[in-house]
GROMACS .gro file of N, CA and C in nm:
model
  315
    1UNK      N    1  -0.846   1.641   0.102
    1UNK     CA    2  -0.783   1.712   0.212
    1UNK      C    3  -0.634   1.724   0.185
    2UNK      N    4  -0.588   1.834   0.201
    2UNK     CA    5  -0.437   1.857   0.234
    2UNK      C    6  -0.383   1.775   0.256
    3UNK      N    7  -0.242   1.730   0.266
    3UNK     CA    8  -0.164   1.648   0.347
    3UNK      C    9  -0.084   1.737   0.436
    4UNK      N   10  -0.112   1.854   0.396
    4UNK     CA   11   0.027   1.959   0.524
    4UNK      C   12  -0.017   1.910   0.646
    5UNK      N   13  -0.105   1.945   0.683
    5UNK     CA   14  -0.079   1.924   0.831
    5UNK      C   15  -0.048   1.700   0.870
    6UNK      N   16  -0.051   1.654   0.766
    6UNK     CA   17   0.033   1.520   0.849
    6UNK      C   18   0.172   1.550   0.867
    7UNK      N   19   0.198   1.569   0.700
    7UNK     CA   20   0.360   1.612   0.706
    7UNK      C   21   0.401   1.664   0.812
    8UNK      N   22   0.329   1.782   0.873
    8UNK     CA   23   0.405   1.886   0.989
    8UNK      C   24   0.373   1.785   1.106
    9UNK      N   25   0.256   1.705   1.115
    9UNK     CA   26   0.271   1.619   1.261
    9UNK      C   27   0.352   1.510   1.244
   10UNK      N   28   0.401   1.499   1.117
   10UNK     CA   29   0.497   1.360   1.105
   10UNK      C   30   0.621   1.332   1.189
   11UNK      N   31   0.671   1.453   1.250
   11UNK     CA   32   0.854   1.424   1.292
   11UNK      C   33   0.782   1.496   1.436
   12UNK      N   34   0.835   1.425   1.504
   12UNK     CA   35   0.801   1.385   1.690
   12UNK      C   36   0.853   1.498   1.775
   13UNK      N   37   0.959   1.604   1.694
   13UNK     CA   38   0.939   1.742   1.788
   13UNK      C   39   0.804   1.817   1.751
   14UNK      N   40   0.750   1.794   1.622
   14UNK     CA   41   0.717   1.902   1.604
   14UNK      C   42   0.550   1.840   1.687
   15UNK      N   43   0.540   1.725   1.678
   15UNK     CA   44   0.400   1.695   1.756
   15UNK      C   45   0.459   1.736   1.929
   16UNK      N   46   0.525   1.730   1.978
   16UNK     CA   47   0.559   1.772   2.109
   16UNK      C   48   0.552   1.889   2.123
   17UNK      N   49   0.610   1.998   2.008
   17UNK     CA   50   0.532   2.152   2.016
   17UNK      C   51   0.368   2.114   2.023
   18UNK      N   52   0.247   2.058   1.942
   18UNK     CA   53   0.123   2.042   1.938
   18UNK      C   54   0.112   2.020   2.086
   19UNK      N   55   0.168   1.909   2.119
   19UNK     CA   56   0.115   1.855   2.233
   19UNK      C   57   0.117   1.991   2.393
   20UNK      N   58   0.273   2.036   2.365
   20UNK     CA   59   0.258   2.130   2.497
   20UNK      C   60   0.147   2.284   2.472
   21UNK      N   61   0.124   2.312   2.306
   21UNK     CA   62   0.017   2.409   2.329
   21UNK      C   63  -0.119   2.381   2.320
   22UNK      N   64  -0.123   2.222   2.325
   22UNK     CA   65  -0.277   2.171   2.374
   22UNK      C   66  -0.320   2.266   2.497
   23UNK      N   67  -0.254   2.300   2.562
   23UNK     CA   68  -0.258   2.353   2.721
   23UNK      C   69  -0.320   2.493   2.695
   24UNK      N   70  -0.285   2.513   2.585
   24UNK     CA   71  -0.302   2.701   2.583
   24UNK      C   72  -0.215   2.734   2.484
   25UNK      N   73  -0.232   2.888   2.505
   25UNK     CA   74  -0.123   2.968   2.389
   25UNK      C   75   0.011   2.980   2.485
   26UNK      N   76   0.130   2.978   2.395
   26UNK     CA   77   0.244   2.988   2.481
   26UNK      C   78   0.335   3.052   2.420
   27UNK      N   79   0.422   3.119   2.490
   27UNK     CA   80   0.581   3.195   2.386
   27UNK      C   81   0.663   3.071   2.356
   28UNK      N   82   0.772   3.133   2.247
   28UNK     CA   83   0.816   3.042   2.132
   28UNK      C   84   0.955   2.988   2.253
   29UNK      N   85   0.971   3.054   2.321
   29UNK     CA   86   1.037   3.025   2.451
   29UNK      C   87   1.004   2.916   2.518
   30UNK      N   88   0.923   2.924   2.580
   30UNK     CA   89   0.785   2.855   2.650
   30UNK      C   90   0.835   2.718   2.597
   31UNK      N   91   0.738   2.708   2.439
   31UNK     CA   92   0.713   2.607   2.415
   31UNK      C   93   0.843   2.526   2.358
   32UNK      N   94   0.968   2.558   2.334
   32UNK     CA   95   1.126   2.532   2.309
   32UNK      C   96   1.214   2.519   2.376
   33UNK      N   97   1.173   2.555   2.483
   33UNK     CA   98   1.255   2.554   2.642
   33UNK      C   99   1.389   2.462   2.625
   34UNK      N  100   1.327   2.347   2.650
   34UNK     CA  101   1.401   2.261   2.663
   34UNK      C  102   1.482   2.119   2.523
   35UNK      N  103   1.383   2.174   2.440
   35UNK     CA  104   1.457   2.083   2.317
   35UNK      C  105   1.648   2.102   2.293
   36UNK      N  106   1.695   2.045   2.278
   36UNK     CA  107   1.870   2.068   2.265
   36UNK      C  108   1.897   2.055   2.097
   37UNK      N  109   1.819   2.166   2.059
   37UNK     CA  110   1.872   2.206   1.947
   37UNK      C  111   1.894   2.360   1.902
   38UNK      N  112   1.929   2.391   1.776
   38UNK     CA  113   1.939   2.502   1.758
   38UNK      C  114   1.839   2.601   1.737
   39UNK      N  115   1.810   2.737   1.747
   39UNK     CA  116   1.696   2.811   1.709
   39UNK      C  117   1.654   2.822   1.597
   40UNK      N  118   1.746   2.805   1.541
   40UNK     CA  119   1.690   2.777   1.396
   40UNK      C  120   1.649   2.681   1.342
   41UNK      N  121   1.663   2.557   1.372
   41UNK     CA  122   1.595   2.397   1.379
   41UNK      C  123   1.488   2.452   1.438
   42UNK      N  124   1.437   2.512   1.559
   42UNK     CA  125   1.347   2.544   1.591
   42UNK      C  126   1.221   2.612   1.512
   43UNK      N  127   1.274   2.724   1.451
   43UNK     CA  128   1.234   2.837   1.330
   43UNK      C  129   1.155   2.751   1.245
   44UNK      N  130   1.273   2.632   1.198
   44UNK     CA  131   1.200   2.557   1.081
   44UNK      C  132   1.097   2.464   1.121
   45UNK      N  133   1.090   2.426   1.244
   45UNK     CA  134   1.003   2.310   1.286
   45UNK      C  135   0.805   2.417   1.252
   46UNK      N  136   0.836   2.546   1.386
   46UNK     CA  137   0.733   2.634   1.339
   46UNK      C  138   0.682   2.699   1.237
   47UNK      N  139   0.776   2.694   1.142
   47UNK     CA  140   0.718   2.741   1.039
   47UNK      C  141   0.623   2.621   0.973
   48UNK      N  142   0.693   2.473   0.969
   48UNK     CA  143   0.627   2.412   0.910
   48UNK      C  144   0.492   2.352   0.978
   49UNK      N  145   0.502   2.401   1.089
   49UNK     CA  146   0.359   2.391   1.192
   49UNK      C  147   0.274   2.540   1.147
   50UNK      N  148   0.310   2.616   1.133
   50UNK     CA  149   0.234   2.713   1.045
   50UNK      C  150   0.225   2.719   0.924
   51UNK      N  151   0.290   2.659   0.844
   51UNK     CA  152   0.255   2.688   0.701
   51UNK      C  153   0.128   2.581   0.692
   52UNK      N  154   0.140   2.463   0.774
   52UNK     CA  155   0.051   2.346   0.725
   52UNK      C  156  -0.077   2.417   0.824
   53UNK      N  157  -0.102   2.515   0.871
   53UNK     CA  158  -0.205   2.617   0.928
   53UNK      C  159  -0.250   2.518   1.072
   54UNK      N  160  -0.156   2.423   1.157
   54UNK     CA  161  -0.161   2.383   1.297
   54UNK      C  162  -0.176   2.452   1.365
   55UNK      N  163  -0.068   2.534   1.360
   55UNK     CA  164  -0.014   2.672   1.428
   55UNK      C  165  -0.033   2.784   1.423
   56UNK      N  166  -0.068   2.896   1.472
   56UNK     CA  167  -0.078   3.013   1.440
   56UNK      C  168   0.019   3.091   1.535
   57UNK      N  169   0.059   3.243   1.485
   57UNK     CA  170   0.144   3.352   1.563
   57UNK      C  171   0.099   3.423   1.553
   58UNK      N  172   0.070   3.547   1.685
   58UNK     CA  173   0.081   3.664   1.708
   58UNK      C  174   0.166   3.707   1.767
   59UNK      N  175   0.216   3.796   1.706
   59UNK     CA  176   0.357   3.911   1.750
   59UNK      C  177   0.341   4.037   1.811
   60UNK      N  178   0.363   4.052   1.963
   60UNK     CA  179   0.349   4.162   2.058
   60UNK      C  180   0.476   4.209   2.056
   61UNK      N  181   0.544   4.312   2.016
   61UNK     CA  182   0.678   4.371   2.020
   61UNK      C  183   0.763   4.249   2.003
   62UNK      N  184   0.868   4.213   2.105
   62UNK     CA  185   0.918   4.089   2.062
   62UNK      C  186   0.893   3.959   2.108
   63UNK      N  187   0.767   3.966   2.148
   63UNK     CA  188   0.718   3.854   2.223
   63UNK      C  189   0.638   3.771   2.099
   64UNK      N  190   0.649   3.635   2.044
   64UNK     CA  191   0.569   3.542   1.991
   64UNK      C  192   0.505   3.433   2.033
   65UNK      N  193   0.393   3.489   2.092
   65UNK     CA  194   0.274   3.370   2.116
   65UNK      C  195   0.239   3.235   2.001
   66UNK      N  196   0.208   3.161   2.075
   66UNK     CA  197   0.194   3.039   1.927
   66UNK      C  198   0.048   2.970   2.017
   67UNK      N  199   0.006   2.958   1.950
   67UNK     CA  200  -0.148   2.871   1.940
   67UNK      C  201  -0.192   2.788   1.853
   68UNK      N  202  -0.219   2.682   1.885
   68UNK     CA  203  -0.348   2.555   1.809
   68UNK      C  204  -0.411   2.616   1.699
   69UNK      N  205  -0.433   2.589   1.614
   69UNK     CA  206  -0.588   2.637   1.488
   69UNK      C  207  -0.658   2.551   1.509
   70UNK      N  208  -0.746   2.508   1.618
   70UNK     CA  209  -0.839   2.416   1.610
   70UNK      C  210  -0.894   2.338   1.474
   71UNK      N  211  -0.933   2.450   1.380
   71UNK     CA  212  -1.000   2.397   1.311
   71UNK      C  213  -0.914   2.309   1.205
   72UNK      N  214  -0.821   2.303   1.202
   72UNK     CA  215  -0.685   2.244   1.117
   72UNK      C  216  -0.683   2.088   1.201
   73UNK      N  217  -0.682   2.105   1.307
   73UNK     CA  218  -0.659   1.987   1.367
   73UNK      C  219  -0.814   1.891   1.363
   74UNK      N  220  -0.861   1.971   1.356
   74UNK     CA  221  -1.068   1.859   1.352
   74UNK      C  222  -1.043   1.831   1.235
   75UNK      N  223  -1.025   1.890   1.115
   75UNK     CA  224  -1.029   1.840   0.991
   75UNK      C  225  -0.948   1.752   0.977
   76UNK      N  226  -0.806   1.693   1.055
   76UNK     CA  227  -0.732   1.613   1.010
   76UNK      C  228  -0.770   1.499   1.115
   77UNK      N  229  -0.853   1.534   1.208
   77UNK     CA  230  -0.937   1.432   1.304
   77UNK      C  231  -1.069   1.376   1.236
   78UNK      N  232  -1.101   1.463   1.180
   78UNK     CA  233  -1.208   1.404   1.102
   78UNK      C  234  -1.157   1.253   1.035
   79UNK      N  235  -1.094   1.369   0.920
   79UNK     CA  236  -1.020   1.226   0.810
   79UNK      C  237  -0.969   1.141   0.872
   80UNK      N  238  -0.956   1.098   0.981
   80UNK     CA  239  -0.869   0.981   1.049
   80UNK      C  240  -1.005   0.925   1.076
   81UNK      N  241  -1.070   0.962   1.149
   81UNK     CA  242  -1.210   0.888   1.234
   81UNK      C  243  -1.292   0.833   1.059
   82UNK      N  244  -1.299   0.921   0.953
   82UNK     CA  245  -1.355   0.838   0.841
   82UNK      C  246  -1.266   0.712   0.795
   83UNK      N  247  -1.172   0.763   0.780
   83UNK     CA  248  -1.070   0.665   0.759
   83UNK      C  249  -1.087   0.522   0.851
   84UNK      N  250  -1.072   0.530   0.954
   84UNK     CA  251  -1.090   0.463   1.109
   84UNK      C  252  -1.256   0.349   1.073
   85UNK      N  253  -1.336   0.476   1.017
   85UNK     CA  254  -1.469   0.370   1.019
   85UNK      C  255  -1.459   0.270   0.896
   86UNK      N  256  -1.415   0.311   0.761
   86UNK     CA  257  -1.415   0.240   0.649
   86UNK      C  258  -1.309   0.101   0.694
   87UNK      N  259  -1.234   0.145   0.724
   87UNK     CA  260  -1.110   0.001   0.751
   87UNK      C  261  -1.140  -0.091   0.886
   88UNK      N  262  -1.241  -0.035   0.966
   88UNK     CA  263  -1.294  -0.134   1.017
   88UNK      C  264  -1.429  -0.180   1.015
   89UNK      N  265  -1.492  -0.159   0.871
   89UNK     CA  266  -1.596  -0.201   0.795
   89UNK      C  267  -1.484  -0.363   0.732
   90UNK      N  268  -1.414  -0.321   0.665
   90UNK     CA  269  -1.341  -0.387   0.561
   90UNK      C  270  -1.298  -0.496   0.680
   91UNK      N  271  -1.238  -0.461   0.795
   91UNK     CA  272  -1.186  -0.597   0.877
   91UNK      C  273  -1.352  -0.653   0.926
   92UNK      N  274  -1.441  -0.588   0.945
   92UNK     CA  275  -1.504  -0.661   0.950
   92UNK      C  276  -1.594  -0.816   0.840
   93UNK      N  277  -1.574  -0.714   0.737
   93UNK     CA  278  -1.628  -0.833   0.569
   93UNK      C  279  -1.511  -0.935   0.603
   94UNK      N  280  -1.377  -0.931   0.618
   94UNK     CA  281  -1.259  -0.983   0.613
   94UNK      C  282  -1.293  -1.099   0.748
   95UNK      N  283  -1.358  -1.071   0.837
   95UNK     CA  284  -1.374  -1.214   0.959
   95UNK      C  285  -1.458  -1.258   0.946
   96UNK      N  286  -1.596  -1.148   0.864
   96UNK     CA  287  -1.687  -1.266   0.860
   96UNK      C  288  -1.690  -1.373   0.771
   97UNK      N  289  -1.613  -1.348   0.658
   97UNK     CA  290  -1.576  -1.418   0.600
   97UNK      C  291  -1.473  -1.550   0.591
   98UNK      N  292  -1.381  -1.537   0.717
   98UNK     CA  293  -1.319  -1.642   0.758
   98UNK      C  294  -1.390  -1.670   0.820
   99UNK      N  295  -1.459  -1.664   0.902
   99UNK     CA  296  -1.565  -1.705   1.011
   99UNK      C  297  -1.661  -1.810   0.946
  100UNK      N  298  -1.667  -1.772   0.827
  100UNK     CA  299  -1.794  -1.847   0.754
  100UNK      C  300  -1.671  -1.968   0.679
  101UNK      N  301  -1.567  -1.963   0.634
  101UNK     CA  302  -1.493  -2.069   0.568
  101UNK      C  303  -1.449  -2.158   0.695
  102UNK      N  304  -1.452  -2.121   0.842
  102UNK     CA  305  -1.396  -2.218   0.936
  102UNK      C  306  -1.531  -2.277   0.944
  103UNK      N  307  -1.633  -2.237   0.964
  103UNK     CA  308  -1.770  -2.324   1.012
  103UNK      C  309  -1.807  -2.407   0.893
  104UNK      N  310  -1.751  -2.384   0.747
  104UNK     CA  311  -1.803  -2.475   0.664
  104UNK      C  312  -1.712  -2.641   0.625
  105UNK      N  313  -1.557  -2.616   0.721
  105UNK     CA  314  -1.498  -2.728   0.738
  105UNK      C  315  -1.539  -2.860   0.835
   0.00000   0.00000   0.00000
């Protein structure tokens, strides 16, 4: 699997864009409202939420809608939930195994 889309959820504006178009599709307005930075810090945050394919745009004259790619986000839900089951396979070998060295003292 890719790593783009961690990279793009890695830095905490750009998951706060994810998070407010959980809701729906929204303008680049909309969803920037209120951050206190520049538009162009902005520019770059979306792009890298679209290049890593999170994000998607459609452009109505000068209006830019931004939306979820579902399917970008299951795949990187996936790999976490596999991830998630193997490492708590492994903590599990890991107690039963102390478990078994405390009962044999």
């Amino acid at each position: 699997m890719a790593n783009d889309p961690f990279k793009a959820l890695a830095h905490p504006m750009r998951r706060d864009i994810v998070e407010r178009l959980s809701g729906g599709s929204a303008t680049v307005a909309e969803v920037s409202g209120d951050f206190r930075v520049s538009k162009p810090t902005i520019s770059r945050h979306l792009r890298t939420l679209e290049e890593a394919g999170v994000v998607s745009r459609v452009i109505d004259g000068r209006t830019h809608r931004l939306s979820l790619n579902p399917e970008t986000l299951a795949e990187t839900s996936h790999w976490i939930d596999s991830q998630r089951v193997r490492w708590e396979r492994l903590f599990d070998v890991v107690g039963d195994y102390l478990q078994e060295r405390r009962e044999r003292r």
